[in-house]
XYZ file of C-alpha atoms in Angstrom:
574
model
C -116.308 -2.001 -10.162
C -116.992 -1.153 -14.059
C -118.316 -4.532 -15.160
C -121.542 -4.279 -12.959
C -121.955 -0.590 -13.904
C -121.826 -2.112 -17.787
C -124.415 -4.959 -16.408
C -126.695 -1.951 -15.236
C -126.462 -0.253 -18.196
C -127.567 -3.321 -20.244
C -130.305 -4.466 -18.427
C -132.106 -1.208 -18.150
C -135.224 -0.625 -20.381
C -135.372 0.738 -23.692
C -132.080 -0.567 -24.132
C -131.402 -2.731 -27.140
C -131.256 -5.973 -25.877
C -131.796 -7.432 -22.235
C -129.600 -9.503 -19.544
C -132.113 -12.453 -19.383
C -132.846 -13.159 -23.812
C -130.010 -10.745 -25.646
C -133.452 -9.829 -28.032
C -134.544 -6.320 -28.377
C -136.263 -4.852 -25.868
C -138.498 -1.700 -26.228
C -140.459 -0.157 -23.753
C -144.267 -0.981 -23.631
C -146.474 2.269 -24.726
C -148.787 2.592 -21.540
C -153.088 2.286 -23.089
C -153.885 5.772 -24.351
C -156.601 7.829 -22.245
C -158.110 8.805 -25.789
C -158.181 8.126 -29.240
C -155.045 9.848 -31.495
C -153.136 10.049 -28.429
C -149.731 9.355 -27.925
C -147.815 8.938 -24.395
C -144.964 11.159 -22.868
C -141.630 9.862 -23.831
C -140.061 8.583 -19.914
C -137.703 11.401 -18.562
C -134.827 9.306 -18.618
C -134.953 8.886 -22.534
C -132.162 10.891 -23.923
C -129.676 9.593 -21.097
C -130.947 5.919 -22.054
C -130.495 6.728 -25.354
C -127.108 7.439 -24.723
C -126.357 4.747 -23.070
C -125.596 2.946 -26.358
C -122.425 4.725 -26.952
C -120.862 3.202 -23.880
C -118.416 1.023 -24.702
C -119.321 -1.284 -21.846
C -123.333 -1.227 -23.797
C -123.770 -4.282 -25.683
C -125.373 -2.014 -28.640
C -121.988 -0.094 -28.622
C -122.063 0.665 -32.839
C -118.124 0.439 -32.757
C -115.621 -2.381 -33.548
C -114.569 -4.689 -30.450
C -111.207 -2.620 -31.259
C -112.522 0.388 -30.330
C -114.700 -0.751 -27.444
C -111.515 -1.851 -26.148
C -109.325 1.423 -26.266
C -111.935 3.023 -24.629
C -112.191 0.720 -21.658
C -108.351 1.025 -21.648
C -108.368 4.727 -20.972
C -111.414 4.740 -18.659
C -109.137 2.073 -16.412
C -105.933 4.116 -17.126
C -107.271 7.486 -16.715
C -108.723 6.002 -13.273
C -106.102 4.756 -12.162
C -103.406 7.506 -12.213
C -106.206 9.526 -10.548
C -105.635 7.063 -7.742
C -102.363 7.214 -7.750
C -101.864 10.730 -7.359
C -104.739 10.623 -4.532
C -102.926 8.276 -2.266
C -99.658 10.216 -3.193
C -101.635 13.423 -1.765
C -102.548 11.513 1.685
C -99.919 9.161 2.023
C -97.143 11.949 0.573
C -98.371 15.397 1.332
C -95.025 17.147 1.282
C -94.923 16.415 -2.314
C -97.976 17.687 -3.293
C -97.776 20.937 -0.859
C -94.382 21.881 -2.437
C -95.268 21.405 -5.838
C -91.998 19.246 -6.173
C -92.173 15.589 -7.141
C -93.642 12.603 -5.322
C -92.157 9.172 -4.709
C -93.278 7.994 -7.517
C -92.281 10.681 -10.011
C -88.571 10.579 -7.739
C -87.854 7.183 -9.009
C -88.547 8.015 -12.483
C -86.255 10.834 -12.537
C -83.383 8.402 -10.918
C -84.191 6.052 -13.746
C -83.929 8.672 -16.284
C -80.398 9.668 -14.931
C -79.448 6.328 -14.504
C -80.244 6.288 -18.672
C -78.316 9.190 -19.244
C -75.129 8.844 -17.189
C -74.897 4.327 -17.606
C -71.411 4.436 -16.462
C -70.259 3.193 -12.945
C -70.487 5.508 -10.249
C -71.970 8.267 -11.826
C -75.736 8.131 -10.519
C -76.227 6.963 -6.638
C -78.316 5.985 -4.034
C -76.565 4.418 -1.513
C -77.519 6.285 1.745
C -74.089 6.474 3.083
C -73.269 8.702 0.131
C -76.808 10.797 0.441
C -76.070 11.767 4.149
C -72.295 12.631 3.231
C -73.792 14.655 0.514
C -76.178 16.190 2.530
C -75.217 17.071 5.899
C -71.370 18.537 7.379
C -70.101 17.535 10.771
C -69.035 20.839 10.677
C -72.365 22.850 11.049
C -75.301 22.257 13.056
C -78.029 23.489 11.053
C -81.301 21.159 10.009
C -79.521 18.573 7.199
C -81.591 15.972 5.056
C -80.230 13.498 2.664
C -80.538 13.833 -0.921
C -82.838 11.206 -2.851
C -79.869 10.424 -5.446
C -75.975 11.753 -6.099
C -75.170 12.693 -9.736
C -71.758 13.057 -10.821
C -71.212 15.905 -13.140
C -68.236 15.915 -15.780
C -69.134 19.050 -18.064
C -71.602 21.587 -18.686
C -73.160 19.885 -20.859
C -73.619 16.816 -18.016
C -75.280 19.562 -15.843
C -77.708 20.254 -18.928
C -79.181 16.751 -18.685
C -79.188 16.897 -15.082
C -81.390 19.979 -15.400
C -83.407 18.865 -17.923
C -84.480 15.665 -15.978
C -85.329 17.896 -13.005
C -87.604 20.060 -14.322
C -89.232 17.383 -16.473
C -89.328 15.649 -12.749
C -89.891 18.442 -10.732
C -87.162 17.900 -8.346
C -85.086 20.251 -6.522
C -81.539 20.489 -7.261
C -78.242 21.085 -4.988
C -74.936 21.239 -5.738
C -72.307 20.035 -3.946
C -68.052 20.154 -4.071
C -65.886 21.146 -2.112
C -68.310 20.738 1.281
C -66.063 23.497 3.149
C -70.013 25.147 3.700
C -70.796 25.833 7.555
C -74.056 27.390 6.858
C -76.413 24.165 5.410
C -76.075 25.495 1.401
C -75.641 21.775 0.468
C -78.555 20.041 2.646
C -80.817 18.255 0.801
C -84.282 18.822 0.292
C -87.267 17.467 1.538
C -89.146 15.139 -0.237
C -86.139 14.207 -2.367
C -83.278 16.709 -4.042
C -80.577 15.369 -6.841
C -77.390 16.788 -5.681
C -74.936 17.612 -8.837
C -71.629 16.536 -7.514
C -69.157 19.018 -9.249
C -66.262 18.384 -7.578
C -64.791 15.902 -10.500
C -65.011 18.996 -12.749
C -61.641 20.682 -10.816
C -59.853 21.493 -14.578
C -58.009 24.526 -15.520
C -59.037 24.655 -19.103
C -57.035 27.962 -20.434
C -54.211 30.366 -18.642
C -53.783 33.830 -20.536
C -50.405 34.971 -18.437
C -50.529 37.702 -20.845
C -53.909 38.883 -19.805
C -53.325 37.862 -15.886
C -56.361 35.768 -16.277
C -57.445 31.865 -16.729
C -60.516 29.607 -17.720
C -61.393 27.114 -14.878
C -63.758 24.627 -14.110
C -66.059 25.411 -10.931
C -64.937 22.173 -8.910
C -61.308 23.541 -9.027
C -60.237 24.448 -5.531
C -58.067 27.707 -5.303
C -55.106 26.177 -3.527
C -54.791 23.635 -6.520
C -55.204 26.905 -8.819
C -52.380 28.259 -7.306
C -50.320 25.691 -7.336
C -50.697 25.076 -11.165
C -49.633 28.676 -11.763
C -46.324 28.105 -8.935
C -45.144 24.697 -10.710
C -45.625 26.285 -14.445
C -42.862 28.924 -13.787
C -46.157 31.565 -14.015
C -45.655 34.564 -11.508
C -48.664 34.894 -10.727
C -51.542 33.883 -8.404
C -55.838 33.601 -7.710
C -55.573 36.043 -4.174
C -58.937 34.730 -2.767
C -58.057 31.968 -0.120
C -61.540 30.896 2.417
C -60.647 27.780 4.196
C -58.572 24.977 2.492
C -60.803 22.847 0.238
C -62.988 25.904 -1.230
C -63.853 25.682 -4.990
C -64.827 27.948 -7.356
C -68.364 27.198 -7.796
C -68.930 27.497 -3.657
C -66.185 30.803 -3.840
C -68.593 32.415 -6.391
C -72.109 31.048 -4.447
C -70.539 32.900 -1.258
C -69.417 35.809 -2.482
C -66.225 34.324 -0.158
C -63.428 36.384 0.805
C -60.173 35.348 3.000
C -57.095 36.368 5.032
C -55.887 38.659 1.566
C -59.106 40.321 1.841
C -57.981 43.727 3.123
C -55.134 44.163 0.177
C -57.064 42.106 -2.722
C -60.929 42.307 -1.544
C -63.584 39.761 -1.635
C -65.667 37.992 -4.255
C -67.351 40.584 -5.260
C -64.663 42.938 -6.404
C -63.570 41.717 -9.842
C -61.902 38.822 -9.543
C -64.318 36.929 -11.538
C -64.007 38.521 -14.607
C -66.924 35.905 -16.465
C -68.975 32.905 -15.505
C -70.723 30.105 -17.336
C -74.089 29.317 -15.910
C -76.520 26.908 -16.791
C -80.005 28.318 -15.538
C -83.124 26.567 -14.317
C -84.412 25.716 -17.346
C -81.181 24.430 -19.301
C -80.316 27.191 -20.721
C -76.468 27.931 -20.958
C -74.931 31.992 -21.128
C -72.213 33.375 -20.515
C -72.349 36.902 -18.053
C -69.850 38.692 -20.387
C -66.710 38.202 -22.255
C -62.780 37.999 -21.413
C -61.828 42.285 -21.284
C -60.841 43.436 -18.095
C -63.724 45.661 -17.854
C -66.757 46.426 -19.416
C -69.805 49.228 -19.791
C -71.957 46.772 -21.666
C -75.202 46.829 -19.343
C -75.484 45.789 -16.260
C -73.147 43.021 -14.154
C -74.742 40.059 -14.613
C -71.842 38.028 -13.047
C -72.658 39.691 -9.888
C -76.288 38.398 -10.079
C -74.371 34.938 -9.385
C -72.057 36.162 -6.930
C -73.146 35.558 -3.805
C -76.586 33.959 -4.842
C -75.499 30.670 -3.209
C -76.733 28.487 -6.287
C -80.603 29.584 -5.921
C -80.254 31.106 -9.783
C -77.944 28.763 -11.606
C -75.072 26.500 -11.538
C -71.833 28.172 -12.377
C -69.687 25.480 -14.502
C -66.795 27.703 -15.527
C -65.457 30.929 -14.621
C -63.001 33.279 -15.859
C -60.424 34.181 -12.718
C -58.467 37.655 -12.466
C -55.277 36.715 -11.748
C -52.915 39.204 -9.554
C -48.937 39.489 -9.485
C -46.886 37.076 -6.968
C -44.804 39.328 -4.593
C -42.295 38.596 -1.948
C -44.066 38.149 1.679
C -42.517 38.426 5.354
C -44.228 37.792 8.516
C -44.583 39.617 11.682
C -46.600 39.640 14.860
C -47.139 42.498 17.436
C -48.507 41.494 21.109
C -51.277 43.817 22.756
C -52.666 44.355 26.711
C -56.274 44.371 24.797
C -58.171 43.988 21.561
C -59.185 47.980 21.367
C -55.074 48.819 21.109
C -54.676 46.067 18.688
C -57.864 47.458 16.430
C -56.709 51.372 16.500
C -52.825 50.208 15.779
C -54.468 48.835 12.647
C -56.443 51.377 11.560
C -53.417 53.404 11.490
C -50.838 51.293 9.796
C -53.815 50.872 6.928
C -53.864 54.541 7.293
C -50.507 54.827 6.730
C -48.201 55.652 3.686
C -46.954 52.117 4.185
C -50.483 50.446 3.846
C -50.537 49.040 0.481
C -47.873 46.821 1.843
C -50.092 44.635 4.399
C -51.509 41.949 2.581
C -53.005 40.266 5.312
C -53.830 41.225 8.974
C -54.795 38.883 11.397
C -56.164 38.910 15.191
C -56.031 36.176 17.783
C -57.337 36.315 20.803
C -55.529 35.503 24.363
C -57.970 32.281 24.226
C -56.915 31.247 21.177
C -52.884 32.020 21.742
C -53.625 29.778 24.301
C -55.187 26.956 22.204
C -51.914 27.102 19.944
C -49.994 26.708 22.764
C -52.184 24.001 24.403
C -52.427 21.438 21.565
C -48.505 22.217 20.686
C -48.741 22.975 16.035
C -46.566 25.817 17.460
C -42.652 25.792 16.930
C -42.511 27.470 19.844
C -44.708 28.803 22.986
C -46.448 32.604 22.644
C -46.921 34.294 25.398
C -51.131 34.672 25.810
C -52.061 37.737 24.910
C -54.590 39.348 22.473
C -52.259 39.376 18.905
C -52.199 40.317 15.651
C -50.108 38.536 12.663
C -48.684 40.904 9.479
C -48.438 39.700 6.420
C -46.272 42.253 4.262
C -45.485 42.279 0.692
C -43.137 43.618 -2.036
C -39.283 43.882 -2.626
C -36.864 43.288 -0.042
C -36.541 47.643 0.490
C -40.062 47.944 0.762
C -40.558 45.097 3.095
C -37.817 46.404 6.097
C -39.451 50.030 5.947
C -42.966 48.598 6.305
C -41.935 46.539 9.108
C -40.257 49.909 10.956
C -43.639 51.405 10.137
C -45.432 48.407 11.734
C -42.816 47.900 14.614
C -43.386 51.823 15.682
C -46.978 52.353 15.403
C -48.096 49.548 17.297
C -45.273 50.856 19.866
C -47.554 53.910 20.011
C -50.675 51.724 20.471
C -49.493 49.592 23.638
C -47.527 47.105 22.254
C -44.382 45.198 24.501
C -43.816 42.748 22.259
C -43.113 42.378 18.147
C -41.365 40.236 15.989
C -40.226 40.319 12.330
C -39.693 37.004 10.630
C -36.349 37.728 8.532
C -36.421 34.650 6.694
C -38.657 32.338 4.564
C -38.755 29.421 7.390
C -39.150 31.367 10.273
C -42.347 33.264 8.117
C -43.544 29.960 7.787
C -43.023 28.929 11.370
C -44.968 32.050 12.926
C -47.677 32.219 10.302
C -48.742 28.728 10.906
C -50.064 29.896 14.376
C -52.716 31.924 12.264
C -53.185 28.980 9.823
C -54.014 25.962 12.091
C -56.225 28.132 14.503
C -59.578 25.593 14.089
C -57.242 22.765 14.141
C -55.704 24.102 17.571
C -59.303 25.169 19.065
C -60.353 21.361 18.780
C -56.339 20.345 19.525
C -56.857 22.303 22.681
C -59.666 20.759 23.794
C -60.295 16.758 23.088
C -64.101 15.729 22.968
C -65.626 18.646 21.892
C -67.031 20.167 18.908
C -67.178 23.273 17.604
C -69.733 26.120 16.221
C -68.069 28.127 13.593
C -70.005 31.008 12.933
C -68.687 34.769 11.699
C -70.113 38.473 11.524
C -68.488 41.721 10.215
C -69.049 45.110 10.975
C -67.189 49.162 10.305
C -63.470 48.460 12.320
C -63.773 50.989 14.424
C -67.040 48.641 16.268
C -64.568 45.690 16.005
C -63.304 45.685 19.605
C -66.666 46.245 21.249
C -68.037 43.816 19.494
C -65.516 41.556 20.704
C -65.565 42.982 24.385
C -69.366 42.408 24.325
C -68.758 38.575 22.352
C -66.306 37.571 24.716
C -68.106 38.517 28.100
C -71.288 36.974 26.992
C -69.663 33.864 26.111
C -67.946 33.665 29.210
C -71.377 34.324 31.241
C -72.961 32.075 29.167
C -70.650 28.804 30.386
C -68.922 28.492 26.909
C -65.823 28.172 25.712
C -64.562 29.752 22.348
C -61.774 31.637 20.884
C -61.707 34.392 18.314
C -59.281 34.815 14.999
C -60.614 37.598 13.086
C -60.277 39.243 9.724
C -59.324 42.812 11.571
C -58.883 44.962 8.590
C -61.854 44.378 7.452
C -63.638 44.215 10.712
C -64.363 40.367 10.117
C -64.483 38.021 12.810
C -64.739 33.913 13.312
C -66.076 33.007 16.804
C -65.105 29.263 17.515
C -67.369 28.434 20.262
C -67.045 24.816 21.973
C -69.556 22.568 23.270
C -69.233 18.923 24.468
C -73.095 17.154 23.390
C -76.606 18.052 22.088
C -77.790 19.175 25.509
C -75.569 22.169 25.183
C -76.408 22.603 21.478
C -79.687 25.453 22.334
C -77.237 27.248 24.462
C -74.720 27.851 21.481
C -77.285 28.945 18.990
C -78.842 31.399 21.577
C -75.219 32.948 21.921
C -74.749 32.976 18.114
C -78.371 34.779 17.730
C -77.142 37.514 20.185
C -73.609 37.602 17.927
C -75.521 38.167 15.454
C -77.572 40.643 16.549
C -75.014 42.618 18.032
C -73.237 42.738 15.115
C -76.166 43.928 13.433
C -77.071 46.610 15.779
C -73.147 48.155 15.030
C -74.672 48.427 12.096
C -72.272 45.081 10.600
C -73.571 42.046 8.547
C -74.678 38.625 9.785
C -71.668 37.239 7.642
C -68.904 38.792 6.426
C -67.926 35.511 3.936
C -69.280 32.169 4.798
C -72.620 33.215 3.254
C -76.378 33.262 4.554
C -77.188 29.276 3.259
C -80.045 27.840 6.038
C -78.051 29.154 8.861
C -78.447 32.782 8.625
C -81.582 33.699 6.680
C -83.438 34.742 9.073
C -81.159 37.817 10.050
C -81.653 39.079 6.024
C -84.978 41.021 5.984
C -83.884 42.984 9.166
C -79.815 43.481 7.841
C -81.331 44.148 4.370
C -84.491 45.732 4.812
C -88.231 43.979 3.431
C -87.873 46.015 0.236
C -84.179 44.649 -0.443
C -85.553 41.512 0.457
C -88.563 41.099 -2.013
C -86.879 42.690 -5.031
C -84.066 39.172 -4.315
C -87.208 37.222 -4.515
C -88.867 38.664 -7.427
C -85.495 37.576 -8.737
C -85.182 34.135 -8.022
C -88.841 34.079 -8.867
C -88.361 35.321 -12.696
C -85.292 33.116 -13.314
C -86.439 29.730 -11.205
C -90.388 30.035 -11.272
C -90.723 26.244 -10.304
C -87.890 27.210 -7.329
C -86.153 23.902 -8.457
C -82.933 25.693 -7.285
C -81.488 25.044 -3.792
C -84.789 25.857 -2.093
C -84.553 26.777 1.266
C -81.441 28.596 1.456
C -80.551 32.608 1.291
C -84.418 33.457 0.994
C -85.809 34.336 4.528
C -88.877 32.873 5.735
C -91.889 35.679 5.865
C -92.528 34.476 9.585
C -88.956 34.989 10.980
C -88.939 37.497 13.008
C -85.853 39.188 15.475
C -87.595 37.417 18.678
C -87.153 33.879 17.310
């Protein structure tokens, strides 16, 4: 298309030479209408005169070097102006986002390909994109990632950062995939994933301090089982579902069956974090001293951001002491006696003994029975498990405490596990209750979804949960959190076609939850799932100052986009 343009540009007149001869060729001055007169110079003069410097004019007054270089960038410059057109039309989700296109994708996995050479540390097979991206576990929208990186160190997740924001491509991470909200789904129109679940170390332990240095892929069971086989009495007392890590624990601001003796995430438990930000930039929230006045909590920023403001590489755990633990399990007519018997043992001089405090519905005494983990058969009644703690004296007058009040409250039938095996053997009822909702009932899958609110609400809540469910056609059971007024529904469904009708019974959980004036989670975080619940839990105002967050520290939004951030045009109706 350039060659006949240079062809024009030659042949026109005043030009130095001409197509047909190649000898100069000057225009011909038209007869003068008097004597001394001169004519006009044509309009087109200066732009002819121009012309020369083109490097396509056979007057150019350059070297053939030169002449070349130019052509060169006139092609070049054209064609990445193409490019990026048909990336626009053919690829619009690229250019709408601001995030990279197809093109600019496969450079970045090239460039991490470069940086991490050794086997299996940069994929693309799709099997391991969808695993990646997606759980069978929640039901939320899920899209592959465009390629898997596995990290190894902070400085690994520097590089990886790096080449992303060179790139312009979002960035997920991914590790222990416990998530049931969509945090790890990948995004659209191509995500790396930082796999950090190889980074699982624990680098320091200070027993002397009661704290230690970990890596965020270490998973808190493993934690605690380090500590147990070094002789170290003591323990991490967070514990979310089997398989959490640090990174996700921190992202969640998680919490767990100890929650109502040792709190959740976002008491101080993580005492430091390292966190490598958006634009590769490494810090450290604070240092090792148990507390600190030294401006404001920066590790808290983190807490509970669900990776939308950095990755978290290390952390610095709070450890607690390891005490002696019995079981015991009380039996209740209905969920309201089982709710005010625990308000009053918290209430009690006795409280700081209960380390954990379970509920589980009749439904779900039933599932335990049904798929048979049990030793033996419960009878099927709303019931809660104890978990107490401390010497052997303190132990046998917090179980009289236990055994009376809930006497008080309605209870016919309690039991006080004596020894270590039979502990084990009635709190693994509480611990296999997913495993005995799908045990229960073969085929079917299962929505996991939770909501807290104040404990006095709790057995409304789950008056009002249950009898909707039940009108609704589903099945489900219920194991809650009930001193903290934190409860799991586990609601069953058997294909897609009954998929709408669960999420229309989770929106009204939700809601009612929210109108008790409770949270749309109490600890498996906000991720895709529950986002659109946060402007009217947290008000517009809480809402935009998160955002004007996230928008100082990740301006390009490379950072788990999508997730925790509600959508302006969500609204309670939808």
């Amino acid at each position: 298309m350039f060659r006949p343009l240079g062809r024009w540009l030659t042949t026109r007149p005043g030009n130095i030479r001409t197509l047909a001869t190649g000898r100069p060729s000057f225009p011909r001055r038209p007869p003068s209408s008097s004597p001394g007169s001169s004519a006009p110079p044509p309009p087109n003069a200066k732009i002819l005169a121009f012309a020369q410097y083109s490097p396509w004019s056979s007057s150019f007054p350059g070297s053939w070097r030169t002449r070349a270089l130019l052509q060169s960038a006139f092609y070049a410059v054209g064609i990445v102006l193409a490019t990026n057109y048909v990336d626009s039309v053919w690829f619009p989700a690229g250019a709408e986002t601001g995030y990279a296109s197809p093109r600019e994708i496969k450079v970045a996995i090239e460039k991490l390909k470069q940086a991490f050479p050794e086997e299996d540390r940069v994929s693309t097979d799709s099997n391991v994109l969808t695993e990646h991206g997606s759980s069978d576990n929640s039901y939320h929208p899920a899209s592959p990632h465009a390629v898997v990186v596995r990290a190894l160190s902070t400085e690994d997740v520097v590089t990886i950062v790096k080449i992303a924001t060179e790139c312009r491509m979002p960035m997920v991470v991914y590790s222990g995939a416990t998530s049931l909200e969509g945090h790890y789904s990948g995004v659209s129109p191509g995500s790396i994933c930082i796999d950090m679940s190889a980074m699982d170390k624990v680098l320091e332990i200070h027993e002397a301090d009661s704290d230690l240095i970990c890596q965020a892929g270490a998973q808190w069971e493993d934690i605690n089982q380090t500590l147990k086989d070094k002789g170290i009495p003591l323990f991490f007392p967070l514990d979310p579902g089997p398989g959490a890590t640090i990174g996700g624990m921190v992202g969640t601001g998680c919490s767990g069956t100890n929650a109502v003796r040792y709190g959740t995430a976002k008491a101080e438990w993580f005492l430091n974090l390292t966190v490598v930000l958006p634009n590769g930039e490494v810090i450290k929230t604070r240092r090792r001293a148990r507390k600190s006045s030294a401006g404001f909590d920066t590790t808290k920023l983190f807490i509970g951001a669900e990776g939308t403001l950095g990755i978290v590489t290390e952390a610095t755990l709070r450890l607690a002491p390891r005490l002696p633990t019995k079981v015991a399990m009380a039996q209740f007519g209905n969920v309201e006696q089982a709710v005010n018997a625990v308000q009053d043992i918290l209430n009690s001089p006795y409280g700081s003994h209960i380390q954990c405090v379970e509920l589980l519905d009749d439904h779900m005494m039933d599932a335990i029975n049904t798929a048979g983990v049990s030793t033996k058969l419960l009878p099927v009644r709303d019931t809660l498990f104890f978990k107490l703690q401390g010497d052997d004296p303190a132990i046998k007058l917090t179980a009289k405490t236990v055994q009376a009040i809930v006497k008080k409250h309605g209870s016919d039938r309690f039991e006080f596990a004596s020894t270590d095996q039979e502990a084990e053997d009635l709190w693994q009822n509480r611990k296999y209750a997913l495993t005995s909702t799908m045990g229960a009932h073969p085929g079917t899958r299962c929505w996991t979804t939770d909501v807290c609110v104040p404990v006095s609400k709790l057995p409304e809540l789950v008056y009002e949960t249950k009898k909707d469910l039940a009108e609704a056609g589903l099945r489900s059971t219920i194991v809650g959190h009930v001193g903290d007024g934190n409860f799991h529904a586990l609601i069953l469904f058997e294909n897609d076609d009954e998929l709408p009708k669960v999420t229309d019974a989770v929106h009204r959980l939700v809601h009612r939850a929210l109108d008790l004036d409770g949270t749309c989670t109490g600890e498996h975080g906000v991720g895709i799932g529950k986002k659109q619940y946060l402007s009217e839990e947290l008000g517009e105002g809480t809402v935009e100052l998160m955002r004007s967050i996230k928008n100082a520290v990740d301006p390009l939004n490379l950072l788990n986009p999508g997730k925790l951030y509600p959508d302006k045009s969500k609204s309670r109706t939808q």
